[in-house]
Coordinates of C-alpha atoms in Angstrom, one line a residue:
M54 CA 64.0 -79.4 99.0
T55 CA 64.1 -78.1 95.4
K56 CA 61.7 -75.6 94.1
S57 CA 60.0 -78.1 91.8
T58 CA 59.7 -80.6 94.7
F59 CA 58.2 -77.9 96.9
L60 CA 55.7 -77.1 94.2
L61 CA 54.7 -80.7 93.6
S62 CA 54.2 -81.3 97.3
A63 CA 52.2 -78.1 97.6
I64 CA 49.6 -79.1 95.1
A65 CA 49.3 -82.8 95.8
A66 CA 45.8 -84.0 96.8
S67 CA 44.0 -87.2 97.7
I68 CA 40.3 -88.0 97.1
S69 CA 37.8 -89.4 99.5
L70 CA 34.1 -89.9 99.7
A71 CA 31.8 -87.1 100.6
T72 CA 28.8 -88.0 102.6
V73 CA 25.8 -85.8 102.3
S74 CA 22.5 -86.3 104.0
A75 CA 19.5 -86.0 101.6
S76 CA 16.5 -88.0 100.4
S77 CA 16.7 -87.6 96.7
P78 CA 19.4 -89.5 94.7
K79 CA 21.1 -86.7 92.7
V80 CA 23.7 -84.9 94.8
L81 CA 27.2 -85.5 93.6
G82 CA 30.1 -85.0 96.1
L83 CA 33.8 -85.0 95.5
N84 CA 36.3 -84.6 98.4
F85 CA 40.0 -83.8 98.3
Q86 CA 42.5 -84.0 101.1
K87 CA 45.9 -82.5 101.1
V88 CA 48.8 -84.9 101.2
N89 CA 52.5 -84.5 101.0
S90 CA 53.1 -86.3 97.8
R91 CA 54.5 -85.7 94.3
D92 CA 51.5 -87.5 92.8
I93 CA 48.5 -85.2 92.5
Y94 CA 46.2 -88.2 91.8
P95 CA 45.9 -91.2 94.0
E96 CA 45.2 -94.7 92.5
G97 CA 41.6 -95.5 91.8
P98 CA 38.7 -93.4 90.4
E99 CA 37.1 -90.4 92.1
S100 CA 34.2 -91.3 94.4
L101 CA 30.9 -89.6 94.6
V102 CA 27.6 -89.8 96.4
R103 CA 24.3 -89.0 94.6
R104 CA 21.5 -87.1 96.4
Q105 CA 19.0 -84.6 95.1
K106 CA 19.3 -82.9 91.7
T107 CA 22.5 -81.1 92.4
V108 CA 26.2 -81.7 91.7
L109 CA 28.7 -81.1 94.5
A110 CA 32.5 -81.0 93.9
E111 CA 35.0 -80.0 96.5
L112 CA 37.8 -77.6 95.5
T113 CA 41.4 -77.8 96.6
N114 CA 42.9 -74.4 97.7
E115 CA 46.5 -74.2 96.7
I116 CA 47.2 -70.9 98.4
Q117 CA 46.1 -68.6 95.5
L118 CA 44.3 -71.2 93.3
Y119 CA 41.2 -73.3 93.5
L120 CA 41.4 -76.6 91.7
I121 CA 39.1 -79.4 90.8
N122 CA 39.9 -82.8 89.4
I123 CA 38.1 -84.0 86.2
T124 CA 38.6 -86.6 83.5
I125 CA 38.3 -86.1 79.7
G126 CA 38.0 -88.6 76.9
T127 CA 37.6 -92.4 76.4
P128 CA 39.5 -93.9 78.1
P129 CA 39.5 -91.1 80.7
Q130 CA 42.5 -88.9 81.1
K131 CA 43.0 -87.1 84.4
F132 CA 43.3 -83.3 84.8
T133 CA 43.4 -80.7 87.5
V134 CA 41.8 -77.4 86.4
Q135 CA 41.1 -74.0 88.0
V136 CA 37.5 -73.2 88.7
D137 CA 36.8 -69.6 87.5
T138 CA 33.5 -67.8 87.8
G139 CA 34.9 -64.9 85.7
S140 CA 35.2 -66.9 82.5
S141 CA 33.0 -69.4 80.5
D142 CA 35.2 -71.8 78.6
L143 CA 36.7 -75.1 79.8
W144 CA 40.2 -75.7 78.3
V145 CA 43.1 -78.0 78.8
P146 CA 46.6 -78.1 77.2
W147 CA 47.3 -80.5 74.4
S148 CA 50.0 -83.1 75.1
N149 CA 52.0 -81.9 72.1
S150 CA 51.6 -78.2 72.9
D151 CA 54.5 -75.8 73.1
L152 CA 54.0 -75.7 76.8
C153 CA 54.4 -79.5 77.2
K154 CA 57.5 -79.5 75.1
K155 CA 59.2 -76.6 77.0
T156 CA 58.0 -77.4 80.5
P157 CA 56.8 -81.0 80.7
D158 CA 56.6 -80.8 84.5
Q159 CA 53.5 -78.6 84.2
C160 CA 51.7 -81.0 81.9
Q161 CA 52.7 -84.0 84.0
L162 CA 51.4 -82.2 87.1
F163 CA 48.1 -80.9 85.9
G164 CA 47.4 -83.1 82.9
A165 CA 47.6 -82.7 79.1
F166 CA 45.2 -84.1 76.6
N167 CA 46.4 -86.8 74.2
N168 CA 44.0 -87.0 71.3
A169 CA 45.6 -90.1 69.7
S170 CA 42.7 -92.0 68.1
G171 CA 41.7 -95.4 69.3
S172 CA 38.9 -97.8 68.6
D173 CA 36.9 -96.5 71.6
S174 CA 37.9 -92.8 71.3
T175 CA 35.1 -90.2 71.8
F176 CA 37.3 -87.3 70.6
Y177 CA 36.0 -85.0 67.8
D178 CA 37.9 -81.9 66.6
V179 CA 35.0 -79.5 66.1
D180 CA 36.7 -76.4 64.9
P181 CA 40.5 -76.5 64.5
G182 CA 42.3 -73.2 65.2
A183 CA 39.1 -71.4 66.4
F184 CA 39.8 -71.4 70.2
N185 CA 41.7 -68.2 71.2
I186 CA 41.9 -66.5 74.6
S187 CA 44.4 -63.7 74.6
Y188 CA 45.8 -61.7 77.5
V189 CA 47.0 -58.1 77.3
D190 CA 50.7 -58.9 77.7
G191 CA 50.5 -61.1 74.6
S192 CA 50.2 -64.4 76.5
G193 CA 47.1 -66.7 76.3
T194 CA 45.9 -69.9 74.8
Q195 CA 45.1 -70.7 71.2
G196 CA 44.1 -74.0 69.7
D197 CA 41.0 -76.0 68.7
Y198 CA 37.5 -76.5 69.9
F199 CA 36.8 -80.2 70.5
E200 CA 34.0 -82.4 71.8
D201 CA 34.5 -85.3 74.1
T202 CA 33.3 -87.0 77.3
L203 CA 33.8 -85.0 80.5
A204 CA 33.5 -86.5 84.0
I205 CA 33.6 -84.9 87.4
G206 CA 33.9 -88.0 89.5
N207 CA 31.2 -90.2 88.2
T208 CA 29.1 -87.4 86.7
T209 CA 29.5 -87.9 83.0
L210 CA 28.7 -85.3 80.3
K211 CA 28.8 -86.5 76.8
N212 CA 29.8 -84.4 73.7
M213 CA 31.1 -81.6 75.9
T214 CA 32.6 -78.7 73.9
M215 CA 36.0 -77.6 75.3
G216 CA 39.1 -75.8 74.2
L217 CA 42.3 -77.7 73.4
G218 CA 45.4 -75.5 74.0
V219 CA 48.0 -75.9 71.3
T220 CA 49.9 -72.7 72.0
V221 CA 49.7 -72.3 75.8
S222 CA 51.3 -69.9 78.2
G223 CA 50.8 -71.9 81.4
A224 CA 49.0 -74.6 83.3
P225 CA 46.6 -75.7 84.8
G226 CA 43.7 -75.5 82.4
I227 CA 40.6 -73.5 83.4
M228 CA 37.0 -74.6 84.0
G229 CA 35.0 -71.4 83.4
V230 CA 31.5 -71.4 85.0
G231 CA 30.3 -68.1 83.8
Y232 CA 27.6 -67.1 81.3
A233 CA 27.8 -68.7 77.9
A234 CA 27.7 -65.2 76.4
G235 CA 31.2 -64.7 77.9
E236 CA 32.8 -67.5 75.9
A237 CA 35.9 -66.6 73.9
I238 CA 34.2 -67.4 70.6
V239 CA 31.5 -64.8 71.2
P240 CA 30.6 -62.6 69.3
A241 CA 32.4 -64.0 66.2
A242 CA 30.2 -67.1 66.5
P243 CA 27.2 -68.2 68.6
A244 CA 27.8 -69.4 72.1
Y245 CA 27.9 -73.1 72.7
P246 CA 26.6 -75.0 75.8
N247 CA 29.3 -74.7 78.5
I248 CA 29.6 -76.9 81.5
I249 CA 26.7 -75.5 83.5
N250 CA 24.4 -75.5 80.5
E251 CA 25.3 -79.1 79.8
L252 CA 24.7 -80.1 83.4
K253 CA 21.1 -78.9 82.9
L254 CA 20.6 -80.2 79.4
Q255 CA 21.8 -83.7 80.4
G256 CA 19.5 -83.8 83.5
Y257 CA 21.9 -83.3 86.4
I258 CA 20.5 -80.0 87.7
N259 CA 17.2 -78.2 87.3
T260 CA 18.5 -74.6 87.1
L261 CA 21.5 -72.8 85.7
A262 CA 22.9 -72.1 89.1
Y263 CA 25.6 -73.1 91.6
S264 CA 27.0 -72.2 95.0
L265 CA 30.6 -71.5 95.9
W266 CA 32.1 -72.0 99.3
L267 CA 35.9 -71.3 99.3
N268 CA 36.4 -71.6 103.1
D269 CA 39.2 -69.8 104.9
L270 CA 42.8 -69.0 103.9
D271 CA 44.2 -71.7 106.0
S272 CA 42.0 -74.4 104.7
N273 CA 43.0 -76.5 101.6
A274 CA 39.5 -77.2 100.5
G275 CA 36.2 -75.6 99.6
S276 CA 33.2 -76.7 97.5
I277 CA 31.2 -75.9 94.4
L278 CA 27.6 -77.1 94.4
F279 CA 25.8 -77.1 91.0
G280 CA 22.0 -76.8 91.2
G281 CA 21.7 -76.3 94.9
V282 CA 22.4 -74.4 98.1
D283 CA 24.0 -75.8 101.3
T284 CA 22.4 -73.9 104.1
D285 CA 24.9 -75.2 106.6
K286 CA 27.7 -73.3 104.9
Y287 CA 26.6 -69.8 105.8
H288 CA 25.5 -67.8 108.8
G289 CA 22.5 -65.4 109.0
D290 CA 20.4 -64.3 106.0
L291 CA 21.0 -65.4 102.4
T292 CA 20.3 -62.2 100.5
I293 CA 19.4 -62.0 96.8
L294 CA 21.2 -59.3 94.8
P295 CA 20.1 -58.5 91.2
I296 CA 23.0 -58.9 88.7
Q297 CA 23.8 -55.4 87.4
P298 CA 23.5 -55.3 83.6
P299 CA 26.1 -53.8 81.3
T300 CA 25.5 -50.7 79.3
Q301 CA 25.3 -52.7 76.1
G302 CA 25.0 -56.4 75.1
N303 CA 24.3 -59.5 77.1
I304 CA 25.2 -60.1 80.8
T305 CA 28.7 -61.8 80.8
D306 CA 29.8 -61.4 84.4
F307 CA 28.5 -61.4 88.0
S308 CA 28.3 -57.7 88.8
V309 CA 26.5 -56.6 91.9
A310 CA 26.0 -53.2 93.6
L311 CA 28.4 -52.3 96.4
S312 CA 26.9 -49.7 98.7
S313 CA 29.5 -49.3 101.5
I314 CA 32.9 -50.3 102.8
T315 CA 33.7 -49.8 106.5
I316 CA 36.5 -51.0 108.8
Q317 CA 36.1 -51.9 112.5
D318 CA 39.1 -52.2 114.8
D319 CA 39.7 -55.1 117.2
S320 CA 37.4 -53.4 119.8
G321 CA 34.5 -53.1 117.3
K322 CA 34.9 -49.4 116.8
Q323 CA 34.3 -48.1 113.3
I324 CA 37.5 -46.3 112.2
Y325 CA 36.9 -46.0 108.4
A326 CA 33.8 -45.6 106.3
Q327 CA 32.9 -45.0 102.7
N328 CA 29.1 -44.9 102.5
S329 CA 26.4 -44.1 100.0
L330 CA 28.3 -45.9 97.2
A331 CA 26.7 -47.3 94.0
L332 CA 29.6 -49.3 92.5
P333 CA 29.4 -52.3 90.2
V334 CA 31.8 -55.1 91.6
V335 CA 32.4 -58.4 89.9
L336 CA 32.4 -61.5 92.1
D337 CA 35.2 -63.5 90.4
S338 CA 36.9 -66.6 91.9
G339 CA 39.5 -66.5 89.1
T340 CA 40.9 -63.3 90.7
T341 CA 43.1 -63.8 93.7
L342 CA 42.9 -60.3 95.3
T343 CA 40.2 -57.7 95.8
Y344 CA 40.3 -54.5 93.7
V345 CA 38.5 -51.3 94.9
P346 CA 38.5 -47.7 93.7
D347 CA 42.0 -46.1 94.0
S348 CA 41.2 -43.6 96.7
M349 CA 39.7 -46.3 99.0
A350 CA 42.6 -48.7 98.3
N351 CA 45.1 -46.0 99.1
D352 CA 43.3 -45.1 102.4
I353 CA 43.4 -48.8 103.4
L354 CA 47.0 -49.3 102.3
V355 CA 48.1 -46.4 104.3
G356 CA 46.0 -47.3 107.3
V357 CA 47.5 -50.8 107.6
G358 CA 51.0 -49.5 107.2
A359 CA 51.7 -51.1 103.8
E360 CA 55.1 -50.6 102.1
K361 CA 55.5 -50.5 98.3
N362 CA 58.0 -53.0 97.0
S363 CA 59.1 -52.9 93.3
E364 CA 58.8 -56.7 93.0
Y365 CA 55.9 -57.7 95.4
G366 CA 53.8 -54.6 95.4
P367 CA 52.4 -53.5 98.8
V368 CA 53.7 -55.6 101.7
V369 CA 52.7 -55.7 105.3
P370 CA 54.1 -57.5 108.4
C371 CA 52.6 -61.0 108.5
S372 CA 51.8 -60.4 112.1
L373 CA 49.0 -58.1 110.9
A374 CA 47.0 -61.3 110.4
S375 CA 46.6 -61.6 114.2
N376 CA 44.7 -58.2 114.3
T377 CA 41.0 -59.0 114.7
A378 CA 39.9 -55.9 112.7
T379 CA 37.4 -56.4 109.9
V380 CA 36.6 -54.9 106.6
N381 CA 32.8 -54.8 106.1
F382 CA 31.2 -54.8 102.6
T383 CA 27.5 -53.9 102.2
F384 CA 25.7 -54.7 99.0
G385 CA 22.3 -53.6 97.7
G386 CA 21.9 -50.4 99.7
P387 CA 20.7 -49.8 103.3
G388 CA 19.6 -53.0 105.0
G389 CA 21.4 -55.1 102.3
A390 CA 23.8 -58.0 102.6
V391 CA 26.9 -57.4 104.7
V392 CA 30.0 -59.6 104.5
S393 CA 32.7 -59.0 107.1
V394 CA 36.2 -60.0 106.2
G395 CA 38.9 -60.4 108.8
F396 CA 42.3 -58.9 108.3
N397 CA 43.7 -62.4 108.4
E398 CA 42.1 -63.2 105.1
F399 CA 43.9 -60.2 103.4
V400 CA 47.4 -61.0 104.8
I401 CA 48.8 -63.5 102.3
P402 CA 52.1 -65.4 102.5
L403 CA 54.5 -64.5 99.6
G404 CA 55.2 -68.2 99.0
V405 CA 58.9 -67.7 98.9
D406 CA 61.5 -69.8 100.8
P407 CA 63.1 -68.2 102.8
V408 CA 60.4 -65.8 103.9
P409 CA 61.3 -62.2 103.0
K410 CA 61.9 -59.9 105.9
L411 CA 61.1 -56.3 106.5
K412 CA 64.0 -54.2 107.8
N413 CA 62.7 -54.5 111.3
G414 CA 63.1 -58.2 111.0
A415 CA 59.3 -59.0 110.7
D416 CA 58.2 -61.5 108.1
A417 CA 56.7 -59.8 105.0
C418 CA 53.4 -60.7 103.5
S419 CA 51.3 -59.3 100.6
W420 CA 48.1 -57.4 101.2
G421 CA 44.9 -58.5 99.5
I422 CA 43.1 -55.2 98.7
L423 CA 44.6 -53.2 95.8
P424 CA 43.5 -50.3 93.6
A425 CA 41.7 -51.1 90.4
G426 CA 42.9 -48.2 88.4
E427 CA 40.7 -47.8 85.2
N428 CA 39.7 -51.5 85.3
P429 CA 36.6 -53.1 86.7
L430 CA 36.3 -53.6 90.4
L431 CA 37.0 -57.3 90.9
F432 CA 36.2 -59.0 94.2
G433 CA 38.4 -62.1 94.2
D434 CA 39.3 -64.8 96.6
T435 CA 40.5 -62.5 99.5
F436 CA 36.8 -61.4 99.6
L437 CA 35.0 -64.5 98.4
R438 CA 36.5 -66.8 101.1
S439 CA 34.4 -64.9 103.7
A440 CA 31.2 -65.0 101.6
Y441 CA 28.9 -67.9 100.6
V442 CA 27.8 -67.0 97.1
V443 CA 25.0 -68.5 95.0
Y444 CA 25.4 -67.7 91.2
D445 CA 22.0 -68.0 89.6
L446 CA 22.6 -67.5 85.9
Q447 CA 19.0 -68.5 84.9
N448 CA 17.4 -65.7 86.9
N449 CA 20.2 -63.2 86.7
Q450 CA 20.7 -62.9 90.4
V451 CA 23.2 -63.7 93.1
G452 CA 22.6 -64.9 96.7
I453 CA 25.2 -63.9 99.3
A454 CA 25.7 -64.5 103.0
Q455 CA 28.4 -64.6 105.6
T456 CA 30.3 -67.8 105.2
N457 CA 30.5 -70.5 107.9
F458 CA 34.2 -71.3 108.0
N459 CA 35.2 -74.9 108.3
A460 CA 31.6 -76.2 108.4
T461 CA 31.5 -80.0 108.8
S462 CA 27.8 -80.6 108.1
S463 CA 25.7 -80.1 105.0
N464 CA 22.0 -79.3 104.4
I465 CA 21.5 -79.2 100.7
K466 CA 18.5 -77.5 99.1
E467 CA 17.8 -78.1 95.5
F468 CA 16.8 -75.4 93.0
T469 CA 13.2 -76.0 91.9
G470 CA 12.0 -72.6 90.7
E471 CA 12.9 -69.0 90.3
T472 CA 13.8 -68.4 93.9
I473 CA 17.2 -69.2 95.4
P474 CA 16.6 -71.9 98.1
G475 CA 17.0 -70.5 101.6
A476 CA 17.0 -66.8 100.5
S477 CA 15.3 -64.6 103.0
K478 CA 15.3 -61.1 101.4
I479 CA 16.1 -59.1 98.3
A480 CA 18.4 -56.1 98.4
S481 CA 17.8 -54.0 95.3
A482 CA 17.7 -50.4 96.7
I483 CA 20.5 -49.3 94.4
T484 CA 21.7 -50.0 90.9
A485 CA 25.2 -49.8 89.5
T486 CA 25.5 -50.3 85.8
Q487 CA 28.6 -52.2 84.7
T488 CA 30.4 -50.0 82.1
A489 CA 33.3 -52.4 81.4
V490 CA 32.8 -54.3 78.2
G491 CA 35.1 -56.3 76.0
P492 CA 38.9 -56.8 76.6
I493 CA 40.4 -54.7 79.4
T494 CA 43.2 -52.7 78.0
Q495 CA 45.4 -52.1 81.0
A496 CA 47.1 -54.8 83.0
V497 CA 46.7 -54.7 86.7
G498 CA 49.6 -56.0 88.7
T499 CA 50.6 -55.6 92.3
T500 CA 53.3 -53.1 91.4
A501 CA 51.3 -51.3 88.7
A502 CA 48.2 -51.0 90.8
A503 CA 50.0 -49.5 93.8
S504 CA 52.0 -47.0 91.8
A505 CA 48.7 -45.8 90.1
V506 CA 47.4 -44.5 93.4
I507 CA 49.8 -41.8 94.5
T508 CA 51.9 -39.8 92.1
S509 CA 54.3 -38.2 94.6
G510 CA 54.9 -37.4 98.2
T511 CA 53.3 -38.9 101.3
V512 CA 49.8 -39.2 102.6
T513 CA 48.3 -39.1 106.0
A514 CA 46.7 -42.3 107.3
P515 CA 42.9 -42.1 107.8
F516 CA 43.3 -44.7 110.5
N517 CA 46.3 -46.5 112.0
L518 CA 46.4 -50.3 112.3
G519 CA 50.0 -50.8 111.2
T520 CA 53.2 -48.7 110.7
P521 CA 55.7 -49.1 107.9
S522 CA 58.9 -50.5 109.2
T523 CA 61.0 -47.9 107.4
T524 CA 58.9 -44.7 107.3
G525 CA 58.1 -43.6 110.8
P526 CA 56.9 -44.2 114.3
A527 CA 53.8 -46.1 115.3
T528 CA 51.7 -43.0 116.0
T529 CA 48.4 -41.8 114.6
G530 CA 48.9 -40.0 111.3
S531 CA 52.0 -41.9 110.3
T532 CA 52.9 -41.6 106.7
I533 CA 53.9 -43.8 103.8
N534 CA 55.0 -43.1 100.3
V535 CA 53.2 -45.9 98.6
N536 CA 54.5 -44.8 95.2
S537 CA 58.2 -44.9 96.0
P538 CA 59.8 -48.2 94.8
S539 CA 62.8 -47.6 96.9
S540 CA 60.8 -47.5 100.2
G541 CA 59.5 -51.0 100.0
A542 CA 62.3 -52.5 97.9
A543 CA 64.9 -51.5 100.5
A544 CA 62.8 -53.1 103.3
L545 CA 63.0 -56.6 101.9
S546 CA 66.2 -58.6 102.4
V547 CA 65.8 -61.4 99.8
P548 CA 65.1 -61.4 96.0
S549 CA 61.4 -61.9 95.3
T550 CA 59.3 -64.0 92.9
K551 CA 58.0 -61.9 90.0
V552 CA 54.2 -61.7 90.0
A553 CA 52.2 -60.4 87.1
S554 CA 48.4 -60.0 86.7
V555 CA 46.8 -59.7 83.3
F556 CA 43.2 -59.5 82.1
T557 CA 41.1 -60.4 79.1
G558 CA 37.4 -59.4 79.6
M559 CA 36.8 -60.6 83.1
V560 CA 39.5 -63.3 82.9
V561 CA 42.4 -62.9 85.3
A562 CA 45.7 -64.8 85.1
F563 CA 48.3 -64.6 87.9
S564 CA 51.7 -66.1 86.8
T565 CA 54.3 -67.1 89.3
L566 CA 57.7 -68.4 88.2
F567 CA 59.2 -71.2 90.4
G568 CA 62.4 -72.1 88.7
G569 CA 61.4 -73.6 85.4
I570 CA 57.8 -74.1 86.3
M571 CA 55.2 -71.4 85.8
I572 CA 51.7 -71.7 87.3
L573 CA 48.7 -69.6 86.4
M574 CA 47.2 -68.3 89.6

């Protein structure tokens, strides 16, 4: 199998009807099922069911990427875009962009917009050359703002403002579902109504709010529910957390207050604790991994026996996923919301064939908690898969609960006022002001983040749930030189895929090169 065939097979999906039980006719559901096919879109239109005043769309998890199918234009053109809570613009590549000329496979795979005029065209080029999202390594997307008809299944939004990428560094496009104040055009120009605003303005939802259920690492599907909460998708209490404001300007991201991180081993014994914290963390589905303060990340890397590799960053034996230890995150102070994340959610396949091996012969995987350096603390998909999160932009609050993995039923509650449906308590005992504003100046990648933690020498493990294959025996207090490229690099027996991670504001782009095809992760 060629690399491009493998990639095409990996992101193929089919669409089926979602059935949701409710009495009111305004829930919209869109289901995807993974199939082994080069064609990402099946024949025939997307199917939806309407109940209540909510919009439900199911997401496809392609290892590190959550995708949703949409159409744009008249007649409709099909796209697959990434859903991102950390950005606010919806953009797609132009069919005549530099990307489509250089790597047409990407545009064929995810879609590229053809704005050729026709008698029934609804395309309008609002502001040529004004759309510009830049990344710190010089990559990004530049082009036009345009208006056209957008459809998610049979939910149609007219005169939707979007970005058209003329100079594009990679596909797929992105559907940002953050605050309008976080749009790329701000502050040079006023914000425009983005997708969640348009859903309310055009009568599909009552409140600027949505819920995100990413499901577990092994599942290829999750869901986003605009305007409502699905109480069957979580366990225990749904706790309200106030969104932490920035030091200046409007709220542009979903920062909440983290009050503790603890680890329990497979017997339930607490073996690591960082309590009495007051840290602003951003809940961002556009970020693959979870970034914590350097000292904590280093403790955890050492404790799980991670090895630094110059290509992959910290790697661990894939067998660590079978360890039933958990990392527990508490938000909002004592008695606040607790989300427990199993080790299996942090052990991520490297996505390379053949699978890289450690020197002891064990399969190598990447580890999903890394140091943030001087950048914001971003809680990405390795955390969010274990949390059911309600993003309430209208009331500047987040609802969070322990997810119900692989739930097969739904009980959808519609937003009707200022309270998150189903929420049982508020955790606001601590505050943590978000100090990060504007573009982030330092790129955070797996290798850069790991090397920022330790400058020299070795460190003693605060706990021991894994031993580096090249650095010592499996005994308490084993050591690892996380900063030494030679330690991890020597442990892997095959060349690796280059992975980079770059930021602009709260936007995160992970780029992986598969032969001639590059995907934004």
